[in-house]
Short mmCIF file of C-alpha atoms in Angstrom, two decimals:
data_model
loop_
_atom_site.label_atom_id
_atom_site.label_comp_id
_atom_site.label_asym_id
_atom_site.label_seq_id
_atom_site.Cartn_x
_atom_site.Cartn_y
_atom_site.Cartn_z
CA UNK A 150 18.19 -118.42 77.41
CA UNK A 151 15.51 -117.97 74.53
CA UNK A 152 11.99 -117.42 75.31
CA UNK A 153 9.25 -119.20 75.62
CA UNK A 154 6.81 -118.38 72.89
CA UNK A 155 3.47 -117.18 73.83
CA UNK A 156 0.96 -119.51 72.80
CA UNK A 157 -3.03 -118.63 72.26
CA UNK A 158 -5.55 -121.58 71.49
CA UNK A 159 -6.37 -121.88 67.69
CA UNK A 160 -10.36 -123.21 68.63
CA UNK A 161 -11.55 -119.68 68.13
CA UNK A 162 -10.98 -120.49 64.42
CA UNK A 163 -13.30 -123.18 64.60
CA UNK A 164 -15.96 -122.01 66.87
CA UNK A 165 -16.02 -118.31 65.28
CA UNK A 166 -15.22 -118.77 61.64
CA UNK A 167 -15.75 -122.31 59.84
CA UNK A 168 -18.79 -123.17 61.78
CA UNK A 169 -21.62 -123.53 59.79
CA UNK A 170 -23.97 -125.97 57.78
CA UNK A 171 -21.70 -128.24 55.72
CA UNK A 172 -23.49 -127.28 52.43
CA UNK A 173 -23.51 -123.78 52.71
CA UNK A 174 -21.19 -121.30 50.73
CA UNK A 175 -18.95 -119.37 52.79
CA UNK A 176 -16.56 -117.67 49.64
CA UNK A 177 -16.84 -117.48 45.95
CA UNK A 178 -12.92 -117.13 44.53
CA UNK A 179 -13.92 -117.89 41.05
CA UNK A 180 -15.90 -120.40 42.10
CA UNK A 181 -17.67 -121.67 45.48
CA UNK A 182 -16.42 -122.92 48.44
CA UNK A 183 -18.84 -125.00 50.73
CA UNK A 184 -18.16 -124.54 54.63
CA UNK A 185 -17.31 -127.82 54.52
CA UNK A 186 -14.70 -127.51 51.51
CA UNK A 187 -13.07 -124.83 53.30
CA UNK A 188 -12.50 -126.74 56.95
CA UNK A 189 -11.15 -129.83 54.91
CA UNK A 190 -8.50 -127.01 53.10
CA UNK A 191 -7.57 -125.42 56.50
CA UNK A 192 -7.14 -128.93 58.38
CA UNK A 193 -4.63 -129.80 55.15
CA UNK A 194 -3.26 -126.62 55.44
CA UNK A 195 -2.22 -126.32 59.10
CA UNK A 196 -0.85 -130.04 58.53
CA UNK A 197 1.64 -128.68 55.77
CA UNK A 198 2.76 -126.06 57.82
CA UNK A 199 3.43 -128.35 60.87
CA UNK A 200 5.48 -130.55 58.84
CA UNK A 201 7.47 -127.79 57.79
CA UNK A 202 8.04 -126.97 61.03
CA UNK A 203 4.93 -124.66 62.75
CA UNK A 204 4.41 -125.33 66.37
CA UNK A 205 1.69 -123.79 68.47
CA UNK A 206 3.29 -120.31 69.54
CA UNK A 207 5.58 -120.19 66.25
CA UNK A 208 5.42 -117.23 63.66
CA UNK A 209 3.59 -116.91 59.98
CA UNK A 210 4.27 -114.83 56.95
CA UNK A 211 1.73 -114.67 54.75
CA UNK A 212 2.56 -113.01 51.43
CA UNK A 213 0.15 -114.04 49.26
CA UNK A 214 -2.13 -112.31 46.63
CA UNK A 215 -5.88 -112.09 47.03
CA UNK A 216 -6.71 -116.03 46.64
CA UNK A 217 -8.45 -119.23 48.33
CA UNK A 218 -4.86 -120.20 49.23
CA UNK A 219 -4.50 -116.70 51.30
CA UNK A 220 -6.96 -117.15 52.81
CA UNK A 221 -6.85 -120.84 54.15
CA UNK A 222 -3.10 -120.13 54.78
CA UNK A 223 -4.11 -117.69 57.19
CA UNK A 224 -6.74 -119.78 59.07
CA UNK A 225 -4.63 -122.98 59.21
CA UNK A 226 -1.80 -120.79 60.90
CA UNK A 227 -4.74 -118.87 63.73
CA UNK A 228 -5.95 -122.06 64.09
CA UNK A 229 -2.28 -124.20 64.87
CA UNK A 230 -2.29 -121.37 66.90
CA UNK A 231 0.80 -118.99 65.83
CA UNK A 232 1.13 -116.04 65.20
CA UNK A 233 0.32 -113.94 61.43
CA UNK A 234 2.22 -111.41 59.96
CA UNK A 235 0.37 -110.53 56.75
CA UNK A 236 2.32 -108.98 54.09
CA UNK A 237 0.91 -107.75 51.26
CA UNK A 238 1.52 -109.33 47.86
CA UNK A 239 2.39 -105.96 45.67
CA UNK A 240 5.59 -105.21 48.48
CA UNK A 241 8.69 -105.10 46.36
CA UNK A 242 11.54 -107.64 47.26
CA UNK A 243 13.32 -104.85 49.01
CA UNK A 244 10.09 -104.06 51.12
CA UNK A 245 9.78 -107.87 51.81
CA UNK A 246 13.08 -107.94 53.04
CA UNK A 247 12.95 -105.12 55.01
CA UNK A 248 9.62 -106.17 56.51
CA UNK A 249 11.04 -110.18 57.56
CA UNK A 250 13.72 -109.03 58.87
CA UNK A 251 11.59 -106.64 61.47
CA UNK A 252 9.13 -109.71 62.27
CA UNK A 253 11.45 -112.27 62.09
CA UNK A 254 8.66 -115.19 61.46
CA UNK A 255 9.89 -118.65 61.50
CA UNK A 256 7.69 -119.82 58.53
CA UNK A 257 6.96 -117.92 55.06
CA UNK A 258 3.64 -118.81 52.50
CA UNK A 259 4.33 -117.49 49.28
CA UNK A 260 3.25 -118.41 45.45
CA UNK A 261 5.19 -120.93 43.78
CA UNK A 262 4.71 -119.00 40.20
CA UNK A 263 4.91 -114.84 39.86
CA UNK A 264 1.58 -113.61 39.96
CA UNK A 265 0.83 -110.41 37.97
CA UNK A 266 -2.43 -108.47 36.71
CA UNK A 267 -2.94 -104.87 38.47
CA UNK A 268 -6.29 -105.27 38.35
CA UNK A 269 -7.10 -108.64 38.97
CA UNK A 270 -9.37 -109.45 42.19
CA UNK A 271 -8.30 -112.64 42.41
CA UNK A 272 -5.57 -115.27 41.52
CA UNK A 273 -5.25 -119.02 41.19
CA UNK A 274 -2.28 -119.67 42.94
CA UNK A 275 -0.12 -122.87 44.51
CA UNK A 276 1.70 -121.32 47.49
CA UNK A 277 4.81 -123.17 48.75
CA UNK A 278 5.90 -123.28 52.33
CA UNK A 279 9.67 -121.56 53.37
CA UNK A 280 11.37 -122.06 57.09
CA UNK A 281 13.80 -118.94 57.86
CA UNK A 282 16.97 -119.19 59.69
CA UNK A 283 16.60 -116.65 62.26
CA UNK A 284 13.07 -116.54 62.72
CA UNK A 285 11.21 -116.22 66.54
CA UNK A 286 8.76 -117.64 68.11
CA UNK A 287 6.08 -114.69 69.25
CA UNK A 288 6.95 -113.28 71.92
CA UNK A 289 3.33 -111.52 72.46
CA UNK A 290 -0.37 -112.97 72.55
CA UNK A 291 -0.90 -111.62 69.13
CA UNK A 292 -2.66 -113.61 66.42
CA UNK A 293 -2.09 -110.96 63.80
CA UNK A 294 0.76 -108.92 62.73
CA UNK A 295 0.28 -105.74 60.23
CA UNK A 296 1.87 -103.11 58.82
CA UNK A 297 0.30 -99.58 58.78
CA UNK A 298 -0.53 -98.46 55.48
CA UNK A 299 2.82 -95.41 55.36
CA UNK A 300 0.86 -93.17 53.41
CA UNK A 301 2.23 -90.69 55.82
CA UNK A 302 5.79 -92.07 56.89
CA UNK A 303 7.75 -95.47 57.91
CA UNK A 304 4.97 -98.27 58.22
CA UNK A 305 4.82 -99.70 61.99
CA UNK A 306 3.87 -103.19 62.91
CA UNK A 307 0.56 -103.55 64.51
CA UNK A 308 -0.48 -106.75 67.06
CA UNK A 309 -4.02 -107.77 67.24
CA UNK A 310 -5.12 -110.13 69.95
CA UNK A 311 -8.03 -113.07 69.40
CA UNK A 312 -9.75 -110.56 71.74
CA UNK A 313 -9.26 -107.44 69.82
CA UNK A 314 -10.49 -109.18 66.31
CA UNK A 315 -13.72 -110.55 68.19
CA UNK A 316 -14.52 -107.17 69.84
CA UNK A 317 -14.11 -105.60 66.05
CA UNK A 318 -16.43 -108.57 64.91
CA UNK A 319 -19.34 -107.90 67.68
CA UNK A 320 -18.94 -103.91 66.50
CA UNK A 321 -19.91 -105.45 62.67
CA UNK A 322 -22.08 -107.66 64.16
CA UNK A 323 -24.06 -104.82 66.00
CA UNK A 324 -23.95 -102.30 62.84
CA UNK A 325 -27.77 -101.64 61.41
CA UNK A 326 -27.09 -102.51 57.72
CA UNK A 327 -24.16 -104.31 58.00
CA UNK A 328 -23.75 -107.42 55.64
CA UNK A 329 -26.00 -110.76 57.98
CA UNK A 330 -26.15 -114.53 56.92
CA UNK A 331 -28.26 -115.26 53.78
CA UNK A 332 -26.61 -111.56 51.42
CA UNK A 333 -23.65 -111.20 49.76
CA UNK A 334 -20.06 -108.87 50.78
CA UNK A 335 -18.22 -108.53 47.28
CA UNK A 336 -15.04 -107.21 48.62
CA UNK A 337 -12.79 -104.98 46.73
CA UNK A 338 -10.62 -103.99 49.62
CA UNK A 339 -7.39 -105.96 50.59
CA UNK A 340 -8.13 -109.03 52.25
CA UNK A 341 -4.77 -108.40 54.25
CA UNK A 342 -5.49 -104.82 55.42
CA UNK A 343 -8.08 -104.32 58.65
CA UNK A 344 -10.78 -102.87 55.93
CA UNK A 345 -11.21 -106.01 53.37
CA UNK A 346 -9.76 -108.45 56.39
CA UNK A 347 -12.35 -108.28 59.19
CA UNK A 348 -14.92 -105.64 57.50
CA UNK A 349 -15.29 -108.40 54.83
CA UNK A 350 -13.90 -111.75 55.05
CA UNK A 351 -13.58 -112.21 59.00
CA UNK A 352 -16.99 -111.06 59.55
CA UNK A 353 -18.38 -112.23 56.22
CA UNK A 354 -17.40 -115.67 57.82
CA UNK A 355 -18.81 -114.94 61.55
CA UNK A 356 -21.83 -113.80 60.29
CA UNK A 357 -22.66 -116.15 57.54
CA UNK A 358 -22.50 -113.50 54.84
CA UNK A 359 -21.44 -114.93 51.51
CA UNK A 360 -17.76 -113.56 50.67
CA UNK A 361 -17.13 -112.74 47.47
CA UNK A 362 -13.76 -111.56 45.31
CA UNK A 363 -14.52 -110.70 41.97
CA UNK A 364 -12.80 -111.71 39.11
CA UNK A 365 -11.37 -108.17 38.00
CA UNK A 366 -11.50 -104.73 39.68
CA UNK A 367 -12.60 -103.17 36.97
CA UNK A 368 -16.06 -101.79 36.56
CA UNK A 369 -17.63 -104.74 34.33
CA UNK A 370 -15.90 -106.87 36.44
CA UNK A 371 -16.88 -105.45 40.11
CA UNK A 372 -20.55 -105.11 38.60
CA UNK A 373 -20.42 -108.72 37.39
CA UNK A 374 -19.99 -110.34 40.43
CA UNK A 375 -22.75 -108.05 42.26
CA UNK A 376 -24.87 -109.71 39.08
CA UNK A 377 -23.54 -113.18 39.67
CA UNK A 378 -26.17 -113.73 42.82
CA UNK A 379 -29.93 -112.58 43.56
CA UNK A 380 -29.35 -112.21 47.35
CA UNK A 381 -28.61 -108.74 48.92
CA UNK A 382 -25.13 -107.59 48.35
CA UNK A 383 -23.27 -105.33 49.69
CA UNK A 384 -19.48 -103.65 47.93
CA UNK A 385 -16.65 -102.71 50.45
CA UNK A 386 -14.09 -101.11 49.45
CA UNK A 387 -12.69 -97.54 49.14
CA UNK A 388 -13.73 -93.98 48.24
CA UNK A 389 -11.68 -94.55 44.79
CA UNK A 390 -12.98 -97.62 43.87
CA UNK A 391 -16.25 -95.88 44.66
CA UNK A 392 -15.33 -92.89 42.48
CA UNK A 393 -14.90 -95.74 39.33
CA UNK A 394 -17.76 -97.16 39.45
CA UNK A 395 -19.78 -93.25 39.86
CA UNK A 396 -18.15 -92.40 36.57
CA UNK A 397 -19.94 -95.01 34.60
CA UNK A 398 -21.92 -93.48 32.13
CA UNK A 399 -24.64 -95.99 31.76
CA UNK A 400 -24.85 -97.99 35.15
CA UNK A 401 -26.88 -101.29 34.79
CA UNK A 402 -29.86 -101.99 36.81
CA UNK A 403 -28.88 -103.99 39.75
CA UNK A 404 -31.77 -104.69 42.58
CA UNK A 405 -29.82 -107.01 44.61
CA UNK A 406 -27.28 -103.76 45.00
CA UNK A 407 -27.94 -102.56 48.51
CA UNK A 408 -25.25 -100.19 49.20
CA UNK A 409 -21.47 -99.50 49.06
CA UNK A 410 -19.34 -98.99 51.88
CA UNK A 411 -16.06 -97.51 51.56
CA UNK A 412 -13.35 -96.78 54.44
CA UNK A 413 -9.96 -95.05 54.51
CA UNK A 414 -10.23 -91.52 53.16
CA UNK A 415 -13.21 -88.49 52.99
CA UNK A 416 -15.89 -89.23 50.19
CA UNK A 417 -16.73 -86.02 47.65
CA UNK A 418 -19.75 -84.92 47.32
CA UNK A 419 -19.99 -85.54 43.83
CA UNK A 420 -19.19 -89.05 43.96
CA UNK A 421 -21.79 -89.98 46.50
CA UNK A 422 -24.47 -88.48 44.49
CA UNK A 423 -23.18 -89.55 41.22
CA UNK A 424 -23.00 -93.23 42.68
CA UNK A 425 -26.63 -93.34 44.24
CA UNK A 426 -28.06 -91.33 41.50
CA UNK A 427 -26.63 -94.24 39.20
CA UNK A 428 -26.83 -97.02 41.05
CA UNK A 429 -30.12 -96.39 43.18
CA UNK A 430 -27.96 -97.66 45.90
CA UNK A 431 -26.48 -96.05 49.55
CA UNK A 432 -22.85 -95.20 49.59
CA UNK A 433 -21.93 -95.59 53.03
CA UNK A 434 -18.64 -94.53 55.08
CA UNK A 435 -16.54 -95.73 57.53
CA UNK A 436 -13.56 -94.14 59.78
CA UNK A 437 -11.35 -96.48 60.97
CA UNK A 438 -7.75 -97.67 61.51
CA UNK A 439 -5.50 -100.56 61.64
CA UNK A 440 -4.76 -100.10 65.43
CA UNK A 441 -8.45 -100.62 66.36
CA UNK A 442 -10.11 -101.72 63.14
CA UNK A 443 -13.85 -100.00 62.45
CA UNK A 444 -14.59 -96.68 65.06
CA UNK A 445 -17.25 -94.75 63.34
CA UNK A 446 -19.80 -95.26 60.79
CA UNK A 447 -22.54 -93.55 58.34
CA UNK A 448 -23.51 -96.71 56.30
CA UNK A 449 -26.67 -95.12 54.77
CA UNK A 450 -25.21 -91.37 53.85
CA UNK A 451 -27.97 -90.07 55.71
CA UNK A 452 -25.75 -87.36 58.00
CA UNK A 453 -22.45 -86.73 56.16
CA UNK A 454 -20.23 -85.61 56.83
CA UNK A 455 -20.98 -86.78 60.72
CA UNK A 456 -20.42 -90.42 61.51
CA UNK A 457 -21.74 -92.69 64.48
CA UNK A 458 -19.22 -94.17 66.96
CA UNK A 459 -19.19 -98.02 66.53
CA UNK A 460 -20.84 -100.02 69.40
CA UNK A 461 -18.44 -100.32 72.32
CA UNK A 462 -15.97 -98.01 70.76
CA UNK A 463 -14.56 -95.06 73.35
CA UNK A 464 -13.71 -91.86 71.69
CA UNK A 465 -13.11 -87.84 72.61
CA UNK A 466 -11.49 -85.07 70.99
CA UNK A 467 -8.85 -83.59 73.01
CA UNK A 468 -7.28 -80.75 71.57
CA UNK A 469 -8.75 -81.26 68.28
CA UNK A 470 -7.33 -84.55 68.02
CA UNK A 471 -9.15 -87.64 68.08
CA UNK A 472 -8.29 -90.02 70.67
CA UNK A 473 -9.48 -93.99 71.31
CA UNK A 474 -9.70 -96.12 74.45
CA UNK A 475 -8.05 -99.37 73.91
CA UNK A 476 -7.36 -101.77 76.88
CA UNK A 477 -3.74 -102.42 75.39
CA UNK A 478 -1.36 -100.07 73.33
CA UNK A 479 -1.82 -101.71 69.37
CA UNK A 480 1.97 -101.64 68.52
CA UNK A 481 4.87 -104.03 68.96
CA UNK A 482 8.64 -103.27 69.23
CA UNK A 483 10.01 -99.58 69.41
CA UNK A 484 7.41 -96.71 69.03
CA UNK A 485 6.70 -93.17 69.81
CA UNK A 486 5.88 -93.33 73.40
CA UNK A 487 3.87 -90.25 73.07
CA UNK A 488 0.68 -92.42 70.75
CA UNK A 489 -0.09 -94.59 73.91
CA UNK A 490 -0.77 -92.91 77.10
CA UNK A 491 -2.72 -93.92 79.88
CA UNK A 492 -5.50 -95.87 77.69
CA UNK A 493 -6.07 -93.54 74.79
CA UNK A 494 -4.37 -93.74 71.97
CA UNK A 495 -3.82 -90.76 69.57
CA UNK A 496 -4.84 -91.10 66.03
CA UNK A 497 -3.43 -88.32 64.75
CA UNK A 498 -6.36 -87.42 63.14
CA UNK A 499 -7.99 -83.98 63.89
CA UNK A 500 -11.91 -84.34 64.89
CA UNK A 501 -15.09 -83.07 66.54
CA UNK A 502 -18.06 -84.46 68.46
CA UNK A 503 -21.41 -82.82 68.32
CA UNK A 504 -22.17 -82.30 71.81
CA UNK A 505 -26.49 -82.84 70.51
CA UNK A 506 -26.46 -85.43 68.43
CA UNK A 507 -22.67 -87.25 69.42
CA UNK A 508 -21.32 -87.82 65.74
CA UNK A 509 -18.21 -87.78 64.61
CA UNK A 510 -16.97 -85.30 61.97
CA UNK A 511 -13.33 -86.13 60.76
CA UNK A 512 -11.72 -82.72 59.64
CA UNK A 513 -8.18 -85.16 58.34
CA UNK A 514 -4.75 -85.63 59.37
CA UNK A 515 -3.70 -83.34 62.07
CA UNK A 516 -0.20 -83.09 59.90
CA UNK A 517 -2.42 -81.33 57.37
CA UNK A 518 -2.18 -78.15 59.54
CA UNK A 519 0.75 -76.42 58.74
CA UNK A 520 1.94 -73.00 59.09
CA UNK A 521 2.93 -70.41 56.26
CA UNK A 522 4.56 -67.01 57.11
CA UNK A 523 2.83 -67.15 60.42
CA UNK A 524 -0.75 -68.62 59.14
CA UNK A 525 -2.63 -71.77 59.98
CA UNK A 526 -3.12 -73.12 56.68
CA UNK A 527 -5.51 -77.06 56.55
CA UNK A 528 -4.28 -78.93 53.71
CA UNK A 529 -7.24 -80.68 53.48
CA UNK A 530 -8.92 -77.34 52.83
CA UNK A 531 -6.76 -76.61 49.60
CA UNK A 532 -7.01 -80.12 48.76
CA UNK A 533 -10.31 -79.64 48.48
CA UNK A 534 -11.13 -76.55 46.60
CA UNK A 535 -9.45 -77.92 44.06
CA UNK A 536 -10.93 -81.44 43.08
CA UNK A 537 -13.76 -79.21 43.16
CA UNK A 538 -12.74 -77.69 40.35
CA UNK A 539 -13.87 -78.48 36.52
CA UNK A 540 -11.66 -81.22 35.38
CA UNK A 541 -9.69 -82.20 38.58
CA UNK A 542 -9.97 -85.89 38.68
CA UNK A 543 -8.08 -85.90 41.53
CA UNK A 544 -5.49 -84.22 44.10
CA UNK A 545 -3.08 -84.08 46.77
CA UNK A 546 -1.56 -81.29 48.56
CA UNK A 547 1.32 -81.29 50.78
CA UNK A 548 3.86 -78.93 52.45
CA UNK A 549 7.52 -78.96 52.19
CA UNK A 550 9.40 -75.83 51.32
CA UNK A 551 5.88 -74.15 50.43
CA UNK A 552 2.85 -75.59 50.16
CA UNK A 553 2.55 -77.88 46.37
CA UNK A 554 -0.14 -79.55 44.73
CA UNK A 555 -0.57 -82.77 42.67
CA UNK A 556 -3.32 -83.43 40.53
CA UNK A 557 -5.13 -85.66 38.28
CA UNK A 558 -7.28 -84.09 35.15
CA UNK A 559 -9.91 -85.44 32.72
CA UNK A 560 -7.99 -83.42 29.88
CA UNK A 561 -4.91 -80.70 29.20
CA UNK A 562 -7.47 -78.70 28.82
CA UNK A 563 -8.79 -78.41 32.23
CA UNK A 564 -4.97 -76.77 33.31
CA UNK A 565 -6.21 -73.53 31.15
CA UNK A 566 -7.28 -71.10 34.28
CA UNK A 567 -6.25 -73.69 36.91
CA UNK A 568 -4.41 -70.79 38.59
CA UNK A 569 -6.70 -67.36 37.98
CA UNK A 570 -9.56 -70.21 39.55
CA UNK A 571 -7.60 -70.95 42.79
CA UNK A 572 -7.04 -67.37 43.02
CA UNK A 573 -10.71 -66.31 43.13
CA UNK A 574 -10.87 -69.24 46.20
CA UNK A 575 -7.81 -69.33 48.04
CA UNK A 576 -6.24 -66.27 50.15
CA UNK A 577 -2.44 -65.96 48.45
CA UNK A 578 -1.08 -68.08 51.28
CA UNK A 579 -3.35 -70.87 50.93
CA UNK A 580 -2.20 -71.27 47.04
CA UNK A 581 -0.08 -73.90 45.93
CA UNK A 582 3.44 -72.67 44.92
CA UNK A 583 3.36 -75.37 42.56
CA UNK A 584 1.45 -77.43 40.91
CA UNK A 585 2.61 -81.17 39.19
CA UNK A 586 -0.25 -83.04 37.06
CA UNK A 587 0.03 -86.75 37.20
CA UNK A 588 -1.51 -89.42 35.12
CA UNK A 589 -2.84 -90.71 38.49
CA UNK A 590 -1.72 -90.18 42.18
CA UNK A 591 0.27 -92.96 43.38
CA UNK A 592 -1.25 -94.59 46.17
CA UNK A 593 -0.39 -97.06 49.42
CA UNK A 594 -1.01 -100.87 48.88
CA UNK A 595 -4.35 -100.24 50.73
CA UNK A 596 -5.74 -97.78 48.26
CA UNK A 597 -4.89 -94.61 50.05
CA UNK A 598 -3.50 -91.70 48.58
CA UNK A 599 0.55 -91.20 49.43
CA UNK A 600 1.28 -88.00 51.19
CA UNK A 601 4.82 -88.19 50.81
CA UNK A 602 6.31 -85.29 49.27
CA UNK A 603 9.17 -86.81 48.01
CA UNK A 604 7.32 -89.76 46.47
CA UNK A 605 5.14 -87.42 44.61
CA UNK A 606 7.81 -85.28 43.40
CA UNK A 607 9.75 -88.38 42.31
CA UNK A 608 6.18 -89.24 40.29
CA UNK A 609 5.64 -86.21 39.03
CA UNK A 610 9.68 -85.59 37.21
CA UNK A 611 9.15 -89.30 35.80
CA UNK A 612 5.82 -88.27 34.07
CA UNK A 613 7.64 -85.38 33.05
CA UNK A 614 10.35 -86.93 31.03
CA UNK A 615 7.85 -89.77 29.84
#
């Protein structure tokens, strides 16, 4: 006998969301949407996707890029009140597949015309509307499905409940400095990853904050649409978007700039002070993760590398891990029991709390501790020393057979003494064995960088040949 789905009530949308004066202007994709515009889209929206079959308690794919009709896609199926996978737009047809076939949604949105431009922020798309044989109804109160970013390994799909996403959205709500009704959020992040998702548009809309996707990710294009409106604005994105806009040379003056806020990986030093040297503006941080969404916080840069737990957020260190108090565990379908236990989840991510002032200082991934010939070497350590070094755009070390490096440099010249450098830093068994240069570091569909060895290998023979 099949079961019954699970069904949640879609008024949160509604109530939470779309409220709001009819005149005022809740996004800006390439032009403005009213708050009014945008409940007369969703209402046609969720109609479409009834008539093509979406009952209250069915299932959603979403794989759309960055565009009024992703967003309003995913409203009109929260508020018929099913359930969302979001799938992000840059998966290849093999990922896709791989991914429906795990969620199994009865419904999927996609663009009636290929979409393409790397670094476009936006798109002007028609989406069409696809039932699945073999799709489910949920089986779970969750309104939103994810996949975790597998910088690190196989992605696994995360549930969030209407609870879970208003809890994040009172921890934004409650953050001094945070984007508030009458500024602007340009959002450079993915708006269907947790950062861009409820850091920018869900709370963007909550809050009354004007949302904003610019036109291009580029530099003139991110620092045109900060230009494009007098009210406060704030950037959200991550720390490499952050590092493109620090390496302008001649930054334009920009008042209404109040401060970035990037999330995902550490920030270097150089960066920050190249940025609010340049831009007279804050670069602020966040730690976070799709599991919970936002957990700790430096918005201003005033204490790096320490970072404030979020309102209402439980956290220890046990073990040198960092581990979160969550009323449910985040994942659905087959996991390691061993992330879950007894209330906490483990991040995975090695930590410590100041017992005096209670920050947060995130040391990275507990994988980065490895062992060679009997010694505790951190990753993130190497990593380090050498994107600190003249020319380095940008690395990644991992371990495999011995410890190997990836890196990024301004020119061939910076190579020249790479090694005699690392030498005068690093102990012998901290040293890479070797050492690939890239013409950039491939990176996850949410910006991070990929820490798969294999993957970068793979990267580095094709720039090899080319």
């Amino acid at each position: 006998m099949p079961k019954r789905p699970v069904c949640v009530d879609g008024s949160w949308v509604d109530r939470i969301l779309l409220e709001g004066d009819e005149q005022d202007v809740a996004l800006h994709v390439g032009g403005p949407v009213s708050r009014a515009e945008l409940r007369r889209l969703v209402a046609d929206e969720e109609q479409r996707l009834k008539t093509a079959g979406l009952e209250a308690g069915g299932t959603l794919a979403v794989r759309v890029p960055p565009s009024l009709g992703c967003i309003v896609a995913m409203l009109a199926g929260w508020r018929a009140g099913a359930q969302v996978a979001l799938l992000d737009h840059r998966l290849t047809t093999y990922e896709v597949g791989k991914a429906i076939a795990r969620l199994a949604p009865q419904l999927v949105v996609e663009p009636v015309e290929e979409v393409t431009g790397r670094l476009r922020g936006h798109f002007d798309v028609r989406t069409r509307i696809t039932p699945l044989r073999g799709g489910r109804p949920g089986g779970s109160p969750h309104v939103l499905l994810q996949l975790s970013s597998g910088s690190t390994g196989p992605s696994k799909v995360i549930g969030r409940t209407v609870g879970s996403l208003l809890q994040e959205l009172d921890r934004y709500a409650r953050l001094e400095g945070f984007p508030r009704r009458g500024e602007r959020t340009v959002v450079l992040a993915s708006i269907v990853h947790v950062l861009g998702l409820v850091g920018g548009l869900l709370h963007g809309l909550a809050a009354g904050s004007q949302v904003v996707l610019p036109g291009m990710q580029t530099v003139d294009g991110i620092l045109k649409a900060v230009a494009a409106g007098d009210e406060p604005t704030t950037l959200l994105g991550v720390p490499s978007q952050a590092a493109l806009l620090a390496a302008a040379r001649t930054p334009p003056r920009l008042p209404q700039l109040r401060r970035m806020i990037v999330g995902g990986e550490l920030v270097k030093a150089d960066v920050r002070e190249r940025f609010t040297r340049g831009y007279g503006a804050d670069l602020g941080v966040m730690y976070g993760m799709t599991e919970a969404g936002v957990i700790a916080t430096d918005l201003t840069g005033a204490h790096p590398p320490g970072l404030t737990p979020a309102p209402g957020m439980r956290l220890r260190v046990e073990d040198g891990q960092i581990l979160l108090g969550l009323p449910a565990t985040p994942y659905v379908g087959p996991t390691d029991p061993t992330r879950f236990v007894d209330g906490w989840l483990r991040t995975k991510d090695a930590g410590s709390i100041d017992e005096g002032t209670g920050l947060l200082t995130v040391h990275g991934r507990l994988d980065a501790q490895v062992s060679v010939g009997g010694l505790k070497v951190d990753l993130s350590e190497v990593e380090a020393s050498i994107t600190a070094l003249p020319g380095v755009t940008d690395a990644v070390v991992v371990h495999g057979t011995g410890i190997e490096a990836f890196v990024t440099v301004s020119e061939q010249a910076a190579l020249d003494g790479l090694a005699d450098t690392l030498a005068a830093r690093l102990a012998p068994y901290k040293r890479p064995r070797a050492l690939h240069v890239l013409p950039e570091i491939p990176r996850t569909v949410t910006g991070k960088p990929v820490r798969n060895a294999e993957i970068l290998r793979a990267a580095a023979q094709s720039a090899a040949s080319a």
